[in-house]
Coordinates of C-alpha atoms and ligand atoms in Angstrom, one line a residue:
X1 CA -1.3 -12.8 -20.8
X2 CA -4.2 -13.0 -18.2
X3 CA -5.6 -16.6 -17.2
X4 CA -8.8 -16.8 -16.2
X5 CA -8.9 -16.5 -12.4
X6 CA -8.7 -20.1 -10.9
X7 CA -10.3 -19.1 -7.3
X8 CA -10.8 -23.1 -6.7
X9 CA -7.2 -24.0 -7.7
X10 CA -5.8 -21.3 -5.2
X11 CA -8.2 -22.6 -2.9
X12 CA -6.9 -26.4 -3.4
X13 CA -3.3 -25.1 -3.0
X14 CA -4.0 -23.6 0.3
X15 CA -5.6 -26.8 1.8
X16 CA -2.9 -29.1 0.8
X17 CA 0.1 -26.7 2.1
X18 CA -2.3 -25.6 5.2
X19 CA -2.3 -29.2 6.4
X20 CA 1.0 -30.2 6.1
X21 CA 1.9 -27.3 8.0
X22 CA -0.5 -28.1 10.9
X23 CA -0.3 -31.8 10.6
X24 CA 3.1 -31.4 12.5
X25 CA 2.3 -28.0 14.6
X26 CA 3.6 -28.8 17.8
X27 CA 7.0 -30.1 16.4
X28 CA 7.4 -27.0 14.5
X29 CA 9.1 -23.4 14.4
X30 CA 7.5 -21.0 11.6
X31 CA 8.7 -17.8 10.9
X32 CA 5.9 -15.5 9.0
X33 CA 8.7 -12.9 7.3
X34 CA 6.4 -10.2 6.2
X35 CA 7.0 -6.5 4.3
X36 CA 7.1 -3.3 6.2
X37 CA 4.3 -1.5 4.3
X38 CA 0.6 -1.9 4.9
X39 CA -0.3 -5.1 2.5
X40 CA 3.0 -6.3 4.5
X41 CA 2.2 -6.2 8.0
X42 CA -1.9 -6.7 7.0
X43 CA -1.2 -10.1 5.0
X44 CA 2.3 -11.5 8.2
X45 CA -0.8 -10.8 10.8
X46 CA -3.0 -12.7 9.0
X47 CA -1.0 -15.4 8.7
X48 CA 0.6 -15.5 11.7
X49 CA -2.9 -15.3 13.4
X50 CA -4.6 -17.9 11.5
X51 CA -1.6 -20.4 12.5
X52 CA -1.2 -19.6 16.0
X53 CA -5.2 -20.3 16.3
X54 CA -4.4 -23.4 14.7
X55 CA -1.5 -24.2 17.7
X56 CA 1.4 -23.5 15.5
X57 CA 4.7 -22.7 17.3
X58 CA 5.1 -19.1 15.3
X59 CA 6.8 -16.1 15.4
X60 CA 5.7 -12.8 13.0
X61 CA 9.2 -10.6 11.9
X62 CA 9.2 -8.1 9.6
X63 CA 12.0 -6.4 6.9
X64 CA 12.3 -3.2 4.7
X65 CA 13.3 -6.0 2.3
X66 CA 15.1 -8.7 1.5
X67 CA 18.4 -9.4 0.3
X68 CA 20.6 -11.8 0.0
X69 CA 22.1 -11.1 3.4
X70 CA 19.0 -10.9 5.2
X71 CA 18.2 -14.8 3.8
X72 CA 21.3 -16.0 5.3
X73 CA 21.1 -14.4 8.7
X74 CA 17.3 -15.5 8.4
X75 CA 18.2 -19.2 7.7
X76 CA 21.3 -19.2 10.7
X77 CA 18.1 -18.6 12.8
X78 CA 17.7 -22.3 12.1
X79 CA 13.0 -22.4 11.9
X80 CA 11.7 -25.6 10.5
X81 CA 9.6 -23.5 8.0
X82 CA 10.2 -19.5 6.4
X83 CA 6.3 -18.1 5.2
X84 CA 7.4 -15.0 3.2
X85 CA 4.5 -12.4 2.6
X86 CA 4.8 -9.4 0.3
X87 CA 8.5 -10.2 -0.4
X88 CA 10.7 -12.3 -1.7
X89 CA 9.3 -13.4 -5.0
X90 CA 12.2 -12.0 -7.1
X91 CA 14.5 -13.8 -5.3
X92 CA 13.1 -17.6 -5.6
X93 CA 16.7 -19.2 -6.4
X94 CA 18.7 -17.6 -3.9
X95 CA 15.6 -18.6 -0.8
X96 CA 16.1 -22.5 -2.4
X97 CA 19.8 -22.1 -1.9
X98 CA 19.6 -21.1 1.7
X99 CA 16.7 -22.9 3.3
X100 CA 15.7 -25.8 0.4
X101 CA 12.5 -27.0 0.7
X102 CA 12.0 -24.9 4.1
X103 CA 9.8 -22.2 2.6
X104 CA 6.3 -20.3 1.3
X105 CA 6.1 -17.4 -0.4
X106 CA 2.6 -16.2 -0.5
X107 CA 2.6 -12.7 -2.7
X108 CA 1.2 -10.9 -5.6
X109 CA 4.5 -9.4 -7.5
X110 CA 5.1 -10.2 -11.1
X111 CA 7.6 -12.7 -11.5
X112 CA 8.8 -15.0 -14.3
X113 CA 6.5 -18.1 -15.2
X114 CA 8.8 -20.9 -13.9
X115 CA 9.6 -19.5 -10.2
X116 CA 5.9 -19.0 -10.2
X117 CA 5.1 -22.5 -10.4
X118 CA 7.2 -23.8 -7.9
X119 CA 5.4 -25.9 -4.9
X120 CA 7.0 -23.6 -2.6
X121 CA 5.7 -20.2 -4.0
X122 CA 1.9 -19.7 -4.5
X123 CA 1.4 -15.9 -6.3
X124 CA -1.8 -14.0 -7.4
X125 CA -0.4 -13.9 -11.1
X126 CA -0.6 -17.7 -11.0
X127 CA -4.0 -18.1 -10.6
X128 CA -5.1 -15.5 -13.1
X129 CA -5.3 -12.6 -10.9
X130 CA -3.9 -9.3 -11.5
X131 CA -1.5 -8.7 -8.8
X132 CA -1.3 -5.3 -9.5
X133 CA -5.2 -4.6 -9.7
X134 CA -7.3 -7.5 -7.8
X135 CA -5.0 -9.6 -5.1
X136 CA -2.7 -8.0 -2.7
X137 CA -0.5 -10.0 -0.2
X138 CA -3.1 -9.2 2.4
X139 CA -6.4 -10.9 0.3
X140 CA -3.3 -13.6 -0.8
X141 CA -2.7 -14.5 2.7
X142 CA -6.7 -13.8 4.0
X143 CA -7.9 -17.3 1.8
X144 CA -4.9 -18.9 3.3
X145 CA -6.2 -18.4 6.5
X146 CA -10.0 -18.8 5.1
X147 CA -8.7 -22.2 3.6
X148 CA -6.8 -23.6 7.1
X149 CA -10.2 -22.9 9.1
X150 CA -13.6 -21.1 7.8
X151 CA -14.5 -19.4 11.4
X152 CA -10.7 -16.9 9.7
X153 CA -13.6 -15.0 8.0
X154 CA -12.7 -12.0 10.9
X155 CA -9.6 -11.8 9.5
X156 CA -11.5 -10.4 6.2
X157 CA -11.1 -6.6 6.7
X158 CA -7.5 -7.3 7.1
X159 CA -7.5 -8.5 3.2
X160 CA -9.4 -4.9 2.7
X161 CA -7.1 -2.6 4.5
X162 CA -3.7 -4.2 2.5
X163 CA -5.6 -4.1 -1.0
X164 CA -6.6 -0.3 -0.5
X165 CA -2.8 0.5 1.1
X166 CA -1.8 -0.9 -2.2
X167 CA -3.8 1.5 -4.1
X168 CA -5.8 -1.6 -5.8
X169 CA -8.8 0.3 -5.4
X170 CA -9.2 0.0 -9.0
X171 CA -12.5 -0.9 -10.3
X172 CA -15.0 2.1 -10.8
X173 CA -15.2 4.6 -8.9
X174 CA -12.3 3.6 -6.8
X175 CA -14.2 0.3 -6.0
X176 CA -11.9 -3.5 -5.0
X177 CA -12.5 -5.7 -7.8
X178 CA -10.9 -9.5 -8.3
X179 CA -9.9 -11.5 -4.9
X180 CA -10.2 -7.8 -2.9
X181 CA -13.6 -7.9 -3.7
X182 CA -14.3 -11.6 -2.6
X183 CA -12.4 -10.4 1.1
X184 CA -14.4 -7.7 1.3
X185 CA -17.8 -9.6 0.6
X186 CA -16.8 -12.0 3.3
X187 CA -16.0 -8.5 5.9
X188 CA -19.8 -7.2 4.6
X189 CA -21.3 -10.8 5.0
X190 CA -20.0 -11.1 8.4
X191 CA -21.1 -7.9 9.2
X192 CA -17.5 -6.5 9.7
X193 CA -17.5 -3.7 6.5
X194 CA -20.1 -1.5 4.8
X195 CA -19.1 0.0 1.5
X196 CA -20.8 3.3 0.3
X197 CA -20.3 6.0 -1.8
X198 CA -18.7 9.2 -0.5
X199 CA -16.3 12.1 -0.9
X200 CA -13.0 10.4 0.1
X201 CA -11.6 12.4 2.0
X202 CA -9.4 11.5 5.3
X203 CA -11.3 12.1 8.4
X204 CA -14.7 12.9 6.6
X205 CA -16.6 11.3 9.9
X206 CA -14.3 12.3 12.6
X207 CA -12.8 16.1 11.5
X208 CA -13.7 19.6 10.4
X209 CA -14.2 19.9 6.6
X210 CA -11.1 21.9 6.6
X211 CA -8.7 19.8 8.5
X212 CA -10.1 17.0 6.8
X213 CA -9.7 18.1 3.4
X214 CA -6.0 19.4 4.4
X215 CA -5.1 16.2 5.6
X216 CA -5.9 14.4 2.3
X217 CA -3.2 14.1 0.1
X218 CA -4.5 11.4 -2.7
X219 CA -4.9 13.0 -4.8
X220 CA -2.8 15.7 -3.7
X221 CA -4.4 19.0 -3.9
X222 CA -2.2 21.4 -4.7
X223 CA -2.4 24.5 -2.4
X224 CA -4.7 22.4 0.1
X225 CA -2.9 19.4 1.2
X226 CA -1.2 20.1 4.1
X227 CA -2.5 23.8 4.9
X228 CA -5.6 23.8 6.4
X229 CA -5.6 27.6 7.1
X230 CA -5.7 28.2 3.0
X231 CA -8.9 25.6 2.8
X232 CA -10.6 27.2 6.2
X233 CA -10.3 31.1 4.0
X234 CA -11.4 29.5 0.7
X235 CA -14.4 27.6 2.9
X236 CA -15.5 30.5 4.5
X237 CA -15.3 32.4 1.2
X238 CA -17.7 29.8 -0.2
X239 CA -20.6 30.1 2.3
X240 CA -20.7 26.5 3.0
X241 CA -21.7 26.6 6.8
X242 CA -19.1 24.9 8.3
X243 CA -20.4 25.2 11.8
X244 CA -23.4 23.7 13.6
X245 CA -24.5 24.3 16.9
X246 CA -21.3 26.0 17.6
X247 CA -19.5 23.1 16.4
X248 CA -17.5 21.9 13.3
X249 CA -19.2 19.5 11.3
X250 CA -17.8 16.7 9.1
X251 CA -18.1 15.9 5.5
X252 CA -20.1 13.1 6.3
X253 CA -22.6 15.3 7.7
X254 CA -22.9 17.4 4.4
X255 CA -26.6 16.7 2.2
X256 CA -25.7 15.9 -1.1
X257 CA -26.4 19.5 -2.4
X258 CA -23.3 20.6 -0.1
X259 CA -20.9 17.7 -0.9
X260 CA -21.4 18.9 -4.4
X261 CA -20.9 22.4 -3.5
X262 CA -17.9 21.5 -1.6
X263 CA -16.4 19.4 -4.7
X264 CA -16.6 22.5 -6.7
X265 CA -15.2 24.9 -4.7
X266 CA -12.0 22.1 -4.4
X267 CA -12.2 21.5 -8.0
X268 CA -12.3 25.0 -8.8
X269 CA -8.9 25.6 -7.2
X270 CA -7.1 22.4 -7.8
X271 CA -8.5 21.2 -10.8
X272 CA -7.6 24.6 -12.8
X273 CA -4.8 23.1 -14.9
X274 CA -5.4 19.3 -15.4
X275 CA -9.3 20.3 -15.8
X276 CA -11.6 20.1 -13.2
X277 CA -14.0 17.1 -13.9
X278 CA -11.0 14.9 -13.8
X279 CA -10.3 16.4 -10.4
X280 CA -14.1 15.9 -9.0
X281 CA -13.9 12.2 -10.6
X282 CA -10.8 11.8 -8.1
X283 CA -12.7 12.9 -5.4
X284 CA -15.7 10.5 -5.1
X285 CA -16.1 6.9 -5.1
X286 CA -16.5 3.8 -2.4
X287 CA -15.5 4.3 1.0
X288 CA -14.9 1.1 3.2
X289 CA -16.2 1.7 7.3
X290 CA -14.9 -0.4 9.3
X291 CA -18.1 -1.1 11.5
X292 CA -16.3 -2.3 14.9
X293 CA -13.9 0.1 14.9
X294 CA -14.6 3.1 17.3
X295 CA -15.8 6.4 15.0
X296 CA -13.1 9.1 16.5
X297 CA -10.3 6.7 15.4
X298 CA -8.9 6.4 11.8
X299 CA -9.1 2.8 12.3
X300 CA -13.0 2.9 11.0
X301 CA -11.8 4.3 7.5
X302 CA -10.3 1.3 5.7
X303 CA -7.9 3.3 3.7
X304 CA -7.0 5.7 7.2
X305 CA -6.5 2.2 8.7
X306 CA -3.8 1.6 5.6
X307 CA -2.3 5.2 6.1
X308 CA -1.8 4.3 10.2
X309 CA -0.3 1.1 8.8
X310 CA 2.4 2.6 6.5
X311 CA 3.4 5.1 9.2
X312 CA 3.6 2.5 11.4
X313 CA 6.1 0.6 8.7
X314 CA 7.5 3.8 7.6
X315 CA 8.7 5.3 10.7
X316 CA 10.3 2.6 12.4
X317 CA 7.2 0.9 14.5
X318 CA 5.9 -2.1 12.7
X319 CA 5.4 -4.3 15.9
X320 CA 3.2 -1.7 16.6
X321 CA 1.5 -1.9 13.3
X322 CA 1.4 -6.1 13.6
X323 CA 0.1 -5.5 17.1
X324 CA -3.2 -3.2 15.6
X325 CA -3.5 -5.7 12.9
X326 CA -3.6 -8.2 15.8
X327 CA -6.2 -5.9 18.3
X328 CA -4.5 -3.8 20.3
X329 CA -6.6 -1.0 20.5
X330 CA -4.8 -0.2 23.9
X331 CA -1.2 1.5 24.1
X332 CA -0.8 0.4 20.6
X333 CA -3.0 1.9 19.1
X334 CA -2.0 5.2 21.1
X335 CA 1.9 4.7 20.2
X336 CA 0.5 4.4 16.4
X337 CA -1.4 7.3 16.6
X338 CA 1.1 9.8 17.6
X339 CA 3.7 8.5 15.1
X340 CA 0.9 8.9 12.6
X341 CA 1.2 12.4 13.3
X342 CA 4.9 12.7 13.2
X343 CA 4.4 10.2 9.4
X344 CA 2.4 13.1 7.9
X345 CA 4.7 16.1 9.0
X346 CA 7.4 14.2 7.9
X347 CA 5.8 13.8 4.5
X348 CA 4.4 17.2 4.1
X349 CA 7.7 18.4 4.7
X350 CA 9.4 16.0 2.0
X351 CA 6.8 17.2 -0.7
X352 CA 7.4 21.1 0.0
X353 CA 11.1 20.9 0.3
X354 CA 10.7 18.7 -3.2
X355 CA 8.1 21.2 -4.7
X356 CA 10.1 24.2 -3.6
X357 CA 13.8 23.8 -4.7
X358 CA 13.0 24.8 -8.6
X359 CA 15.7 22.5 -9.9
X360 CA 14.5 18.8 -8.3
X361 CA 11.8 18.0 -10.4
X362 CA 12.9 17.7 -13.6
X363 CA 10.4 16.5 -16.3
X364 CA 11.5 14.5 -19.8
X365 CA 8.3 14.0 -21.8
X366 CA 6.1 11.8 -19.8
X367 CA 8.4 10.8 -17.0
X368 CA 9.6 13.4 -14.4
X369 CA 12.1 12.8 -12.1
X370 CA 12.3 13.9 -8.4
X371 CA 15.7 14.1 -6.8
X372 CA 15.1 13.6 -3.6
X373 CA 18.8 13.1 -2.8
X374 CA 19.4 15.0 0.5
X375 CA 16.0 16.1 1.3
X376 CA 13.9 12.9 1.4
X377 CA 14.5 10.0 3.2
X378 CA 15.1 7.0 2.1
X379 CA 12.1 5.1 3.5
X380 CA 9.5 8.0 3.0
X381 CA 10.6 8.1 -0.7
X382 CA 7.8 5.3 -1.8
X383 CA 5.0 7.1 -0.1
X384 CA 6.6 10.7 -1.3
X385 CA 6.5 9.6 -4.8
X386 CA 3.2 8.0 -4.4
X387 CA 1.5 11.4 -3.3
X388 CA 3.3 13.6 -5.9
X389 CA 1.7 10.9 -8.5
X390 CA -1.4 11.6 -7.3
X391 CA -1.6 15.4 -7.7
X392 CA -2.8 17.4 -10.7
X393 CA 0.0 18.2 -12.6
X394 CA 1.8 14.6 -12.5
X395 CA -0.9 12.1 -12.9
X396 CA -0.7 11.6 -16.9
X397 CA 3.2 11.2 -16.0
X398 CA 5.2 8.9 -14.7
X399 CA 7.1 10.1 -12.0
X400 CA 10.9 8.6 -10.6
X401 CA 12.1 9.7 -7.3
X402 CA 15.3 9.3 -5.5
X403 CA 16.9 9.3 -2.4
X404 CA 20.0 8.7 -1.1
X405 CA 20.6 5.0 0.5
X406 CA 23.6 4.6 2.6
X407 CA 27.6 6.1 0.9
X408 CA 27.3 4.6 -1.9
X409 CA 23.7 3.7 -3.1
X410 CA 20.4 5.1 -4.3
X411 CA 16.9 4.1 -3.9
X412 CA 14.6 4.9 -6.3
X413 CA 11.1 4.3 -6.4
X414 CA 8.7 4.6 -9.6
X415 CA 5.0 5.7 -9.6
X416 CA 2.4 5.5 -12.6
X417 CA 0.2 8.3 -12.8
X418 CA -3.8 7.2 -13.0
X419 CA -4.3 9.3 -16.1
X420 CA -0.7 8.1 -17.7
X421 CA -2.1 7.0 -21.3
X422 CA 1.6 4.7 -22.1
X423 CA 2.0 1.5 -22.0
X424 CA 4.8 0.5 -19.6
X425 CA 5.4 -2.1 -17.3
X426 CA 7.0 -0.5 -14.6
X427 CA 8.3 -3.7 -12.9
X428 CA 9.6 -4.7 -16.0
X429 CA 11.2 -1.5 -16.4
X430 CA 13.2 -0.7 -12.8
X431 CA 14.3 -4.0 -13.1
X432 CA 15.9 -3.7 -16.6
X433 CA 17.2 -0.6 -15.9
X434 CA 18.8 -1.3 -12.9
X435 CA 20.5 -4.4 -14.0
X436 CA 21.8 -2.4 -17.0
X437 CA 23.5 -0.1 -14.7
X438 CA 24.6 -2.8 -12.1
X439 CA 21.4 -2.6 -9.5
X440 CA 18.6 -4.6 -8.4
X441 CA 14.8 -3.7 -9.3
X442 CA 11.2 -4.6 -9.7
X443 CA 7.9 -4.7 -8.7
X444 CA 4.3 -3.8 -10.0
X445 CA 3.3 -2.6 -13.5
X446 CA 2.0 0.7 -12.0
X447 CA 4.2 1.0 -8.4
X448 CA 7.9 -0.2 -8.5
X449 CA 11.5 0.7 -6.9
X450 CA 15.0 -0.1 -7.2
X451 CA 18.7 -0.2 -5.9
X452 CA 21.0 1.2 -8.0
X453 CA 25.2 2.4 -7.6
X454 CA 25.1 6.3 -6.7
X455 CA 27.6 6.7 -9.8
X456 CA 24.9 5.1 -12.0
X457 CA 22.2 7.6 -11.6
X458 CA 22.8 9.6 -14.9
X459 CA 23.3 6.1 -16.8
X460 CA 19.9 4.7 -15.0
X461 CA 18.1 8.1 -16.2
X462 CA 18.7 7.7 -19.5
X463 CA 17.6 4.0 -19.5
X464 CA 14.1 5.0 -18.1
X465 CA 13.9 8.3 -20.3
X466 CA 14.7 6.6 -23.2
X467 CA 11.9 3.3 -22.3
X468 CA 9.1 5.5 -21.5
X469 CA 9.5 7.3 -24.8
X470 CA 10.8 10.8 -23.8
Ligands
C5P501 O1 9.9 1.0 -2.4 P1 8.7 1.3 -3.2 O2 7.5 1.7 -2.3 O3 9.0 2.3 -4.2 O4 8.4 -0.1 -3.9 C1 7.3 -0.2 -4.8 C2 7.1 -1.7 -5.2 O5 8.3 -2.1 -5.9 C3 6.9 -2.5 -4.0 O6 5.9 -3.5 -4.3 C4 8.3 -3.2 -3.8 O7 8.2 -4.5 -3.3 C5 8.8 -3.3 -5.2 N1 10.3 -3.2 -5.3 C6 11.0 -4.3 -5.8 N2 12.4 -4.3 -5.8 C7 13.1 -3.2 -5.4 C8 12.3 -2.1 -4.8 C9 10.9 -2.2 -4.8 O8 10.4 -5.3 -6.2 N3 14.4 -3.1 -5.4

């Protein structure tokens, strides 16, 4: 049941624990342990910045997550204090047993009432926000550093970029709502953020129309995403002048008139079976500019920012990633850029090969499954899955993808479609299933994953099928 949100409690928490910590800097090792994703590296910078301002003796490390054997080769490494962000919350007992009172997990995850209200652990749910919907790690860990010193309010967009990467852009019209939103007042306040509202499309200030609305894949236009020769032919067919001057122009450069035209030309293709106004609706709402950031990078696009983020995460580069979160707009930013590149071919590919091999998506009532198995990889199956949510055909659904994890195990990650009209709690779920079956699972009511034995899968199926209501 929902508390009313206790900002000022969450506030007090942060003071206490942010003074004990710097009471004894100098004398101290901390380790910021922080996710690979987005919210993940967004919320271990933030952290990790707003200590080492403070003198702190810390180091920032990140993990694709965390088991039990990643705790104990954690705790051999022998730091006087462990801040987990974006992890760990599921695994309270087994972080007491290896480091005892030597560790803070700041997060947002769902987890049961009494490892919630440990002194050690201080989670959105606690202090009646909505980790799914109005706190992310990154606006978690952003009023930790707001509460250790006040001038941490540069820190704010930070909070922004994790909560959009989390997809908890979920007020109206795709507005933050909760502690997002008080982050992202304190980015507008300080001059750091303007929010308007615009077609949300990726590169709508620094691309053609075409190119931009190819490279857009939430939602996931069918036909579009990814093929930016088929949106140039249905452009021109359209008459929208898509040249000025004898150069492309942007979205953002559109009058109203021809955003609107534009949104019905998309809708008109995409929007053909799950009805198109659904399909506009998807298509419009607040955009967050990241006003220092240069114009031709996709750092001045909040969510871009998130999307150079995860395929930082995603493809093996999260220093880099930490190190953007950090400043580097230098060779980091360059590195990031180029493997941002490599992300989306990657992903393109994963969704065609997934779309185009009749047999992998398989739907049971509301929930399809995606057997990935062979053809996705296991770290771009989140993202994957994510995406295929997002596109017409899936979004009243919810969708279960899979890839293979090692000999012997599978990964499986679990998306709820915006449109999906059940009630289920898909934390809840993965991690019921899972353990029925042997695994490990959890996560958010609308965005979860598990581990499970590759012998289990058909067993796990059934579990899900028969919880959703097939
Ligand atoms: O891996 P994926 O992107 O599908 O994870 C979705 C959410 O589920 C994340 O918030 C992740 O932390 C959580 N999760 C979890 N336990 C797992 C796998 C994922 O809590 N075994």
């Amino acid at each position: 049941m929902a508390l009313p949100a206790d900002f000022e409690g969450l506030t007090a928490k942060y003071q206490t624990l942010g003074l004990e910590i710097v009471k004894s800097a100098a004398a101290r090792r901390v380790l910021v342990v922080t996710h690979i994703d987005a919210d993940g590296l967004c919320s271990g910078s933030v952290v990790f910045a707003s200590l080492m301002r403070k003198g702190v003796n810390v180091a920032v490390r990140t993990v694709p997550e965390l088991d039990a054997g990643t705790i104990a080769s954690l705790a051999s490494q022998r730091y006087d204090l462990y801040i987990f962000t974006d992890l760990a919350s599921s695994l309270i007992s087994e972080l007491e047993s290896a480091l005892g009172g030597r560790y803070l997990v700041i997060d947002h995850h769902q987890v049961a009432e009494d490892d919630m209200k440990r002194p050690s652990v201080v989670n959105a749910w606690a202090y009646g926000y909505d980790g799914g919907a109005e706190a992310c790690s990154s606006s978690m860990a952003y009023f930790f550093a707001l509460a250790l010193d006040p001038r941490n309010t540069d820190l704010s967009p930070l909070a922004v970029i994790g909560a959009l990467a989390d997809r908890q852009d979920r007020g109206h019209e795709r507005s933050l709502i909760g502690l997002n939103k008080a982050a992202a007042d304190d980015a507008g306040a300080a001059g750091l953020l303007t929010v308007s509202k615009d077609l949300l499309f990726t590169g709508r200030e620094t691309r053609p129309i075409h190119e931009s609305v190819a490279l857009t894949s939430t939602p996931y236009l069918r036909g579009l995403t990814g093929s930016k020769d088929s949106v140039l032919a249905l452009l021109h067919q359209s008459g929208l002048p898509l040249k000025e001057g004898g150069s492309w122009r942007t979205i953002s450069s559109l009058t109203p008139e021809e955003k609107m035209k534009l949104t019905e030309v998309l809708a008109s293709v995409v929007g053909a079976s799950a009805g198109a106004s659904d399909a506009i609706s998807a298509l419009v709402g607040d955009v967050f500019t990241l006003e220092p950031e240069d114009s031709f990078t996709p750092l001045r696009d909040a969510r871009e920012f998130g999307t150079l983020l995860n395929s930082c995460g995603r493809m093996g580069a999260s220093g880099t990633g930490i190190a953007i979160c950090l400043g580097d707009r230098g060779a980091a930013l360059k590195d990031a850029l180029k493997t941002l590149g490599e992300y989306r071919l990657a992903l393109n590919k994963a969704l065609d090969a997934l779309a185009n091999s009749g047999d992998r998506i398989e739907r049971h009532g509301k929930v399809v499954f995606a057997r990935g198995e062979g053809i996705v990889e296991e770290r771009l199956l989140g993202p994957v899955i994510s995406i295929l949510t997002s596109s017409p055909g899936f979004k009243d659904s919810v969708v279960v993808g899979s890839a293979a994890s090692g000999e012997s195990e599978i990964k499986i990650s679990a998306r709820e479609g915006d449109a999906f009209a059940g009630e289920v709690n898909l934390g809840l779920l993965m991690r019921e299933a899972a353990e029925s079956v042997g695994g490990t699972g959890g996560g958010h009511s609308m965005a979860a994953g598990a581990k499970i034995p590759a012998s289990a899968a058909d067993r796990f199926y059934a579990a899900v099928a028969g919880r959703v209501g097939a």
